[in-house]
Tab-separated table of C-alpha atoms and ligand atoms in Angstrom:
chain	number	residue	atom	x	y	z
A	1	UNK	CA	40.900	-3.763	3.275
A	2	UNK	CA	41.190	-1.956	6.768
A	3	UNK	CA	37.395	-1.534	7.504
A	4	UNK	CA	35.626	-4.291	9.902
A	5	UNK	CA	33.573	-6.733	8.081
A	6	UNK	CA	29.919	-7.171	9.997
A	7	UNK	CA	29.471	-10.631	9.365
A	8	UNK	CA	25.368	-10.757	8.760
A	9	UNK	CA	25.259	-14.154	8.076
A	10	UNK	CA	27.222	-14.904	11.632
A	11	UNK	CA	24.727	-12.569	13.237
A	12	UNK	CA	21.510	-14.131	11.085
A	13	UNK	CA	22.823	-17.340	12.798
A	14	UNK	CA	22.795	-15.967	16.147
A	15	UNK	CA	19.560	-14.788	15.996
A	16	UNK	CA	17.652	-17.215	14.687
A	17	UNK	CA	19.271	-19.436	17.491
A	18	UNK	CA	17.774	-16.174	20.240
A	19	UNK	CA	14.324	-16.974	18.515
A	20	UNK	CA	14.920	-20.964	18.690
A	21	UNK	CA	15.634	-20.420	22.791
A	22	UNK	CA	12.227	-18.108	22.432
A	23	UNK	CA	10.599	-20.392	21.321
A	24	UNK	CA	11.321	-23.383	22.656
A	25	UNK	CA	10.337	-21.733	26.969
A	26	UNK	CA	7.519	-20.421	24.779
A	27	UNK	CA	6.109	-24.389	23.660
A	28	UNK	CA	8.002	-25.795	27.078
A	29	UNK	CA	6.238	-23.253	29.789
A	30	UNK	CA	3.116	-21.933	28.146
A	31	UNK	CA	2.019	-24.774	25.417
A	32	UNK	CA	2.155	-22.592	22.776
A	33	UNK	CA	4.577	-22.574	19.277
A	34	UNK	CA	4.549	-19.567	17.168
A	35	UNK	CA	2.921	-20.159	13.580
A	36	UNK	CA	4.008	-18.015	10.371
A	37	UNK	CA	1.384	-18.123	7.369
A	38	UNK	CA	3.115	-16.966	4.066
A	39	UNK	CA	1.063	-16.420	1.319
A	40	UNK	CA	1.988	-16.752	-2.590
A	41	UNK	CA	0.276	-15.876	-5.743
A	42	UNK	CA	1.307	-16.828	-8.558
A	43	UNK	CA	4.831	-18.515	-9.641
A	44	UNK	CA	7.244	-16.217	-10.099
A	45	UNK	CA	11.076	-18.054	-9.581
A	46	UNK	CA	12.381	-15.752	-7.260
A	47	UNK	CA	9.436	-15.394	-4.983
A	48	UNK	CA	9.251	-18.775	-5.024
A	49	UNK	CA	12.796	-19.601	-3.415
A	50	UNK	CA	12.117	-16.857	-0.541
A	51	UNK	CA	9.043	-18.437	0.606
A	52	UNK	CA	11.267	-21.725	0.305
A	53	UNK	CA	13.679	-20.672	2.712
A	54	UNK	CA	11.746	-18.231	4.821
A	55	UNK	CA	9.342	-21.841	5.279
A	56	UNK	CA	12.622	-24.240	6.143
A	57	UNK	CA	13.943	-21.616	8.717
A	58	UNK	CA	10.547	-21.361	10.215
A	59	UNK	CA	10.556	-24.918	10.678
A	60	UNK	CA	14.089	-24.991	12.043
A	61	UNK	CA	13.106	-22.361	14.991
A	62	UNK	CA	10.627	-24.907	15.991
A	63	UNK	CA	7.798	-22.836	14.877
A	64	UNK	CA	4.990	-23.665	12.244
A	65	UNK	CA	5.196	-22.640	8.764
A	66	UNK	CA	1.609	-22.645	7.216
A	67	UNK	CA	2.324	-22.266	3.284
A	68	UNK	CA	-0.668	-21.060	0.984
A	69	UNK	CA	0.141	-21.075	-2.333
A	70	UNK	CA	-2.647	-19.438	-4.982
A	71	UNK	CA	-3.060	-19.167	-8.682
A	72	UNK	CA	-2.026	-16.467	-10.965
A	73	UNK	CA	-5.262	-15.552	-11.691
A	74	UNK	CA	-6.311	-15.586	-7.971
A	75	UNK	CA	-9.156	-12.875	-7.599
A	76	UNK	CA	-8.904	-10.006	-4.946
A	77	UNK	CA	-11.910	-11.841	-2.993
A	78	UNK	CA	-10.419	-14.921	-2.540
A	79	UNK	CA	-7.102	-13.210	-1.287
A	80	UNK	CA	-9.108	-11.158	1.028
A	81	UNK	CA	-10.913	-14.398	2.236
A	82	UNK	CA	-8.026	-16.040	3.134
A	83	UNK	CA	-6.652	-13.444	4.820
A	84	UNK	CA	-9.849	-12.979	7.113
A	85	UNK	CA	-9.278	-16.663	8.023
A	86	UNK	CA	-5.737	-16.233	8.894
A	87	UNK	CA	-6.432	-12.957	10.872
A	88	UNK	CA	-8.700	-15.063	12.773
A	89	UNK	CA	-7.227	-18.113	13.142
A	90	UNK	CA	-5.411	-17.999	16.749
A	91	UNK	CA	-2.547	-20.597	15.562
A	92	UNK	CA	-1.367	-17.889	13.013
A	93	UNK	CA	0.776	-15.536	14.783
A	94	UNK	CA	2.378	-13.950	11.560
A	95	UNK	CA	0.784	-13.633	8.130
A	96	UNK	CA	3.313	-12.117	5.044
A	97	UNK	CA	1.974	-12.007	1.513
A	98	UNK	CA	4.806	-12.495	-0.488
A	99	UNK	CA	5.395	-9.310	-2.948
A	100	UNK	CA	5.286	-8.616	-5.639
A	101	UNK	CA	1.410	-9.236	-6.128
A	102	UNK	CA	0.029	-10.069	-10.091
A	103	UNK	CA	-0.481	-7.204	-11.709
A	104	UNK	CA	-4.412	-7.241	-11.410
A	105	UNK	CA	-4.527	-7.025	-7.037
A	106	UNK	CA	-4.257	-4.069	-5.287
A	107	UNK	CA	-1.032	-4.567	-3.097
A	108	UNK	CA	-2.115	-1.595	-0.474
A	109	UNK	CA	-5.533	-3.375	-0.045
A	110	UNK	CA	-4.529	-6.813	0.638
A	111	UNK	CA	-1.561	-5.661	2.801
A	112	UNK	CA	-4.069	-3.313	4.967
A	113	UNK	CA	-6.250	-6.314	5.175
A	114	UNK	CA	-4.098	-8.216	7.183
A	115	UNK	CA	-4.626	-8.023	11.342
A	116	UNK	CA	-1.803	-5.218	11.935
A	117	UNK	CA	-0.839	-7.519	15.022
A	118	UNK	CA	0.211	-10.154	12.687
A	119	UNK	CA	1.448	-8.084	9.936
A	120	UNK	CA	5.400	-9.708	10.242
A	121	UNK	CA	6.172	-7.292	7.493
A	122	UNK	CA	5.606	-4.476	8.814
A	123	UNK	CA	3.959	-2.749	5.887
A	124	UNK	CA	0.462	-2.222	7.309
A	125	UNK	CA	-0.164	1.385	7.292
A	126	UNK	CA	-0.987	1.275	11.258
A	127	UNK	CA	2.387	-0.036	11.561
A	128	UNK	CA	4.131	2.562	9.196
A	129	UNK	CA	2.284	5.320	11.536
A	130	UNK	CA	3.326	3.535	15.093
A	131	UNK	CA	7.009	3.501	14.021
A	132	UNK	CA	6.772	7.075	12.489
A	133	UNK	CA	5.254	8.365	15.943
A	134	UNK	CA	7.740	6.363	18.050
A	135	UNK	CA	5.326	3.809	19.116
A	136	UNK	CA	5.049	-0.052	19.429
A	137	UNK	CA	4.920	-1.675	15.755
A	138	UNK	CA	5.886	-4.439	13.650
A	139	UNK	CA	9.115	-3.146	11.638
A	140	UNK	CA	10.268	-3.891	8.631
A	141	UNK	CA	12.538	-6.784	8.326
A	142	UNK	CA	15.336	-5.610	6.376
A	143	UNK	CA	15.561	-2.330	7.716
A	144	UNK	CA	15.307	-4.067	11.382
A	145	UNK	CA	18.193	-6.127	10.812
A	146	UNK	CA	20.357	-3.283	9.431
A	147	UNK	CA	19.677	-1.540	12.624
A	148	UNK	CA	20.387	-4.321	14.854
A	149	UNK	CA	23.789	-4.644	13.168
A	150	UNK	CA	24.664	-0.812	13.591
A	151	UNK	CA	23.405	-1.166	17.507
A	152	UNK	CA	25.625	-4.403	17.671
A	153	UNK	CA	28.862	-3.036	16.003
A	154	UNK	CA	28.399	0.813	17.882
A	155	UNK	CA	26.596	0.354	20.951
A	156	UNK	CA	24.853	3.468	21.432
A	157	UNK	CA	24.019	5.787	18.124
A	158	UNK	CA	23.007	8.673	19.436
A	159	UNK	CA	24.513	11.865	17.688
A	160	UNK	CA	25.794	10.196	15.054
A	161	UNK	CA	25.263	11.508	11.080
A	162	UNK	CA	23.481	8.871	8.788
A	163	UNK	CA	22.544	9.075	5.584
A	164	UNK	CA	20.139	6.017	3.905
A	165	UNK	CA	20.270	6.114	0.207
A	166	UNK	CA	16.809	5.706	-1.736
A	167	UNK	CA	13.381	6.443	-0.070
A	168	UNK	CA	10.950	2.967	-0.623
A	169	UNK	CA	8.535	2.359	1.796
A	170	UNK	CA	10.069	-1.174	2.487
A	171	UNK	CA	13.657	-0.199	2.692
A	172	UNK	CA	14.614	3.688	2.644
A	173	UNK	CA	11.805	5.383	4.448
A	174	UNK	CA	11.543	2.643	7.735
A	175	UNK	CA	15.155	2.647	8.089
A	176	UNK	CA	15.679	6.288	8.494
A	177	UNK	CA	12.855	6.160	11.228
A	178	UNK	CA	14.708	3.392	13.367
A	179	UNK	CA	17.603	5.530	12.669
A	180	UNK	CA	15.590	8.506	14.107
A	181	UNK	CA	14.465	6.538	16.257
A	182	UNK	CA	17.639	6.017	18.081
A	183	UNK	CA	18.709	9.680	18.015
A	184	UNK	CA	20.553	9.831	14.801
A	185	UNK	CA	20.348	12.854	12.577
A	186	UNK	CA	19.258	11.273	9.022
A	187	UNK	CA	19.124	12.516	6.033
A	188	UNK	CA	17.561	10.567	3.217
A	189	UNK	CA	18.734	10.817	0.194
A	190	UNK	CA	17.247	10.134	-3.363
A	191	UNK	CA	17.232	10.063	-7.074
A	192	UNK	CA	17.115	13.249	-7.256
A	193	UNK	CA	19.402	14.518	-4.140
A	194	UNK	CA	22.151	17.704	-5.237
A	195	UNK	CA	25.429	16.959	-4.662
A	196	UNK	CA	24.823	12.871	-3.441
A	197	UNK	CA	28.446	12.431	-3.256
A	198	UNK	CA	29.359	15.576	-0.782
A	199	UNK	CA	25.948	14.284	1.354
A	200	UNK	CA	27.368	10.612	2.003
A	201	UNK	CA	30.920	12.016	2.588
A	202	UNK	CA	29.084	13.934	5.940
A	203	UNK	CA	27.775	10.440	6.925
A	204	UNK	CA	29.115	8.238	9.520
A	205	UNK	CA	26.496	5.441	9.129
A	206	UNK	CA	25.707	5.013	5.524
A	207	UNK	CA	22.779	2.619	4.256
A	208	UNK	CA	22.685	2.598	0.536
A	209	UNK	CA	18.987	0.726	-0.520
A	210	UNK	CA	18.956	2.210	-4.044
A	211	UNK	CA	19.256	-1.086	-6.580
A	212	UNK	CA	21.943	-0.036	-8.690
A	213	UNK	CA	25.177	-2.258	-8.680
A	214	UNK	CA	28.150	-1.057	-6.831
A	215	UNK	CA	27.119	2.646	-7.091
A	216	UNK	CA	28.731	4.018	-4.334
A	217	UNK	CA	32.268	4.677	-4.586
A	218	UNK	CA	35.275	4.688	-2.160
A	219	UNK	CA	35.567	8.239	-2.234
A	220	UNK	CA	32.320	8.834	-1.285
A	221	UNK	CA	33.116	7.325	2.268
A	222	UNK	CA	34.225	9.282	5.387
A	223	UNK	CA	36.829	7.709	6.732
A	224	UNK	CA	35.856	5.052	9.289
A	225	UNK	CA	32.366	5.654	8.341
A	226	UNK	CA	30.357	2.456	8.852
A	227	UNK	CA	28.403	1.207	5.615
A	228	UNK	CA	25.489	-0.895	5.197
A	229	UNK	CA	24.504	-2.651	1.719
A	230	UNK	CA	21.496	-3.258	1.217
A	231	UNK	CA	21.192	-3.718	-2.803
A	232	UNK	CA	21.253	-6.843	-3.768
A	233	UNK	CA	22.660	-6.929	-7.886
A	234	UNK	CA	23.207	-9.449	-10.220
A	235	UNK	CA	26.449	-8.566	-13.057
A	236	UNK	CA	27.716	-10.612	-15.139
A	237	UNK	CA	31.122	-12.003	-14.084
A	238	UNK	CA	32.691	-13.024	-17.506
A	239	UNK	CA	35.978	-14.188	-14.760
A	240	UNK	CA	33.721	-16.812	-13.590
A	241	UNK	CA	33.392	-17.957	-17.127
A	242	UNK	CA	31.316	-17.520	-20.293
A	243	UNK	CA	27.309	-16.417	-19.122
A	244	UNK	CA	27.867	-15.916	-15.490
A	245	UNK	CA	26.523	-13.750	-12.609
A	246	UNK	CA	27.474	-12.608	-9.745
A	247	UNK	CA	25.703	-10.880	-6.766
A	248	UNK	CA	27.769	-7.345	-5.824
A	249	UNK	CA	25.573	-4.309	-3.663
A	250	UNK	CA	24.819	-0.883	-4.138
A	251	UNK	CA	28.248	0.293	-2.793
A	252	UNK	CA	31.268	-0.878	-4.214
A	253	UNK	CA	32.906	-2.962	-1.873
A	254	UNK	CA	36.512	-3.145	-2.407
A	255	UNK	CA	37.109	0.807	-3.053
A	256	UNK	CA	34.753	1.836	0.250
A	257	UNK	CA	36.607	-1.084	1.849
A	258	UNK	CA	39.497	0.689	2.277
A	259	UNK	CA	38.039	3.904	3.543
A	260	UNK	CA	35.390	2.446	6.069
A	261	UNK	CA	35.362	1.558	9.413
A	262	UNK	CA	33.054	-1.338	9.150
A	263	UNK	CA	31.066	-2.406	6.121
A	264	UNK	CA	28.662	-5.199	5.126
A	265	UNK	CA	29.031	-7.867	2.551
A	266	UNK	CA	26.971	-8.462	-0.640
A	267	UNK	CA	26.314	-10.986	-0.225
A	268	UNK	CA	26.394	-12.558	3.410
A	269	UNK	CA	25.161	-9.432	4.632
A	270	UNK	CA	21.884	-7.740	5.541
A	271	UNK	CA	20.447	-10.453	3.075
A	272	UNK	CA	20.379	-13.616	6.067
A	273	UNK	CA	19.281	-10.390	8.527
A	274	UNK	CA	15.816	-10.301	6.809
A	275	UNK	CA	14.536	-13.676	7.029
A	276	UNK	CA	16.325	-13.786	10.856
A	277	UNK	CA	13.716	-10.763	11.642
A	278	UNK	CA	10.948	-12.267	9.963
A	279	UNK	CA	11.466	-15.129	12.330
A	280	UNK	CA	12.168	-12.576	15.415
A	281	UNK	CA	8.951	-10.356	14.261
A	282	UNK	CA	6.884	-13.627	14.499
A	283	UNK	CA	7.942	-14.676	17.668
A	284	UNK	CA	7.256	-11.149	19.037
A	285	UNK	CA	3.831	-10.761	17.411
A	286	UNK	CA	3.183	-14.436	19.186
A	287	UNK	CA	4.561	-13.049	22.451
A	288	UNK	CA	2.144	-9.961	22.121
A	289	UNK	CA	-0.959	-12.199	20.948
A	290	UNK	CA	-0.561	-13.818	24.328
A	291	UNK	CA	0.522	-10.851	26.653
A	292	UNK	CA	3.685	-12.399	27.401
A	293	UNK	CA	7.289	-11.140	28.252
A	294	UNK	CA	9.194	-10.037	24.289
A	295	UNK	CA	12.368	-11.648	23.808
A	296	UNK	CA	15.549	-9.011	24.774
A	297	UNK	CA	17.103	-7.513	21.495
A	298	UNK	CA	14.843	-8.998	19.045
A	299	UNK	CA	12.646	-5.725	18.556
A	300	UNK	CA	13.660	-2.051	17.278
B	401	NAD	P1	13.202	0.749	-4.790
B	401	NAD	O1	13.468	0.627	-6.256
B	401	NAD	O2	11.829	0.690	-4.265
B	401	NAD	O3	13.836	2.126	-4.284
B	401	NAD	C1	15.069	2.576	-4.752
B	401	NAD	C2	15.333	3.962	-4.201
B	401	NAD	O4	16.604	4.380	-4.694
B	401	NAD	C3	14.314	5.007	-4.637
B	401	NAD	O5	13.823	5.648	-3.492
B	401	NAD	C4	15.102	6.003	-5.494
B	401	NAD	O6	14.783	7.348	-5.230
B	401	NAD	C5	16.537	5.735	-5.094
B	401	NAD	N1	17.432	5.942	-6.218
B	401	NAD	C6	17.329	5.468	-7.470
B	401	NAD	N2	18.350	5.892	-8.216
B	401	NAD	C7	19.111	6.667	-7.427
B	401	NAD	C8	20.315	7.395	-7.627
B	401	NAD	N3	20.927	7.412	-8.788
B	401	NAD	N4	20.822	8.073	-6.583
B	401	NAD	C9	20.224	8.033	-5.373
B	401	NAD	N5	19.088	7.352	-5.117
B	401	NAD	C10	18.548	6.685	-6.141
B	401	NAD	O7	14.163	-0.332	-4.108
B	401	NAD	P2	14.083	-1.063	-2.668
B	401	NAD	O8	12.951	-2.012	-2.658
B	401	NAD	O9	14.214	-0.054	-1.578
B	401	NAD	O10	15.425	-1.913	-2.751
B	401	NAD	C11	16.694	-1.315	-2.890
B	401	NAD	C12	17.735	-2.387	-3.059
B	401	NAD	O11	17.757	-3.180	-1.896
B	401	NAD	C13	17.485	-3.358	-4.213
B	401	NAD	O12	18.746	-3.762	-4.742
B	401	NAD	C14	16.832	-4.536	-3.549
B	401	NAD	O13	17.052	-5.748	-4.239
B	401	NAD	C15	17.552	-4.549	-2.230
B	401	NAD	N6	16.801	-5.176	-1.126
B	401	NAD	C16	17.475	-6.052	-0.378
B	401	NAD	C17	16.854	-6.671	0.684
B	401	NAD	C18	17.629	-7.631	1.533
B	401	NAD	O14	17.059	-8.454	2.199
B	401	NAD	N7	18.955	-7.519	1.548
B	401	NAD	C19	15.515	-6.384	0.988
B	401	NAD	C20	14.853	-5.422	0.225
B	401	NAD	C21	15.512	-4.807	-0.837
């Protein structure tokens, strides 16, 4: 391996502790502690162990975690409802309904139902149109912390080719704005993109968001291109004995390894990022709530 790993889980670590200090002068000077409401419908295992951990690191920041969990068969009204309380309620600084939604809510509606102050997602379609015009917004988690990882490693990006792979509204689409954003020129690429190989090879930031396990070859990779994985993949891993898994990204880590300047691991990578920048979104949304000072480095 010659290329740099970017240690994400290192860097989650560090921020979180930037949003601990935050919020600590935050209870300390002004009386007030940051409060994250996260809402889940429905039991679903893996949706279930995110709201786990994204409630223990709340509570480790020193902020409240307010958990609501609803049944299955929750009806749109009585989602809506409790969002109107939360948007009201001046202890909630961040509200995130946990996606995916059961199959019979409308996932635009409830997420354009919550306050777009307090929408720590960033999906609200306010916020999707601030970022796109360059403006003040709540941005996307994951896509945050892949940019504050690129800004950390490079410094400055301005100039530089980047191509994100896939085109979600989570993932694909935000992150080529914050690359835009900070004077890249992006092109997204997509399922059905000419040529995808000969496109990454221009790139010298790559973000691959597509969902398909270790996709992305070596020989795709500029040399000392820097590459961001943000797929998250489960194989099997018959090494690790009979019926087991393993988590691998979109790129394929040893082969682009060797070609890249500096790469992220799957896992240990932008993975601990995304919950770090739910924590840092709620502390800014708190800090905006009460027109006071944002924390340095915590925003896009
Ligand atoms: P998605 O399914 O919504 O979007 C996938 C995108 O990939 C689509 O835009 C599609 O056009 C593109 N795509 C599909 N096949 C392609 C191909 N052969 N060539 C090029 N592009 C192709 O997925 P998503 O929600 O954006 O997530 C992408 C991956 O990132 C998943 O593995 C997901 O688990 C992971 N993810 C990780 C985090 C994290 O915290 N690390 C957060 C969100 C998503």
């Amino acid at each position: 391996m010659t290329a740099t790993l970017i240690d994400g889980k290192e860097f989650a670590a560090r921020v979180r502790g930037q949003v601990a200090e935050h919020v600590a002068r935050l209870t300390a000077d002004h009386g007030i502690k940051p409060g994250l409401a996260v809402v889940l419908v429905g039991e679903d295992p893996a949706s279930q162990v995110y709201v786990r951990s994204k409630g223990k690191m709340t509570v480790e920041v020193g902020m409240n975690s307010v958990e609501h969990k609803l049944d299955v068969d929750t009806s749109e009204a009585d989602l809506l409802a409790l969002i109107a309380k939360l948007n009201a309620d001046p202890a909630i600084h961040g509200i995130l309904v946990q996606l995916p939604l059961p199959g019979h809510l409308d996932e635009d509606l409830v997420i354009n139902s919550i306050d777009p102050a307090k929408d720590v997602d960033g999906f609200h379609i306010s916020n999707v149109g601030l970022l796109g015009t360059g403006q003040k917004s709540m941005v996307p988690c994951t896509p945050l912390g892949c940019l504050m990882m690129l800004r950390d490693h490079h410094g400055s990006l301005s100039g530089m080719d980047a191509v994100v792979i896939g085109r979600s509204n989570i993932v694909g689409k935000p992150m080529a704005q914050l690359l835009l954003g900070d004077s890249c020129t992006v092109t997204i690429a997509h399922s059905r993109t000419r040529d995808l190989p000969d496109v990454v090879r221009r790139a010298d930031i790559v973000v691959a968001a597509v969902g398909r396990a270790q996709m992305v070859p070596g020989d795709w990779i500029k040399p000392g291109a820097t590459v961001i994985d943000v797929g998250i993949n489960r194989i099997d891993a018959p090494e690790k004995g009979a019926g087991k898994t393993r988590l691998v990204g979109d790129v394929d880590f040893d082969s682009c390894a060797a070609v890249a300047g500096a790469i992220t691991p799957v896992p240990g990578g932008v993975g601990p990022m995304t919950i770090a920048c739910l924590l840092a979104n709620t502390v800014t949304a708190c800090c905006r709530a009460n027109g006071l000072a944002e924390p340095e480095g915590l925003t896009a």
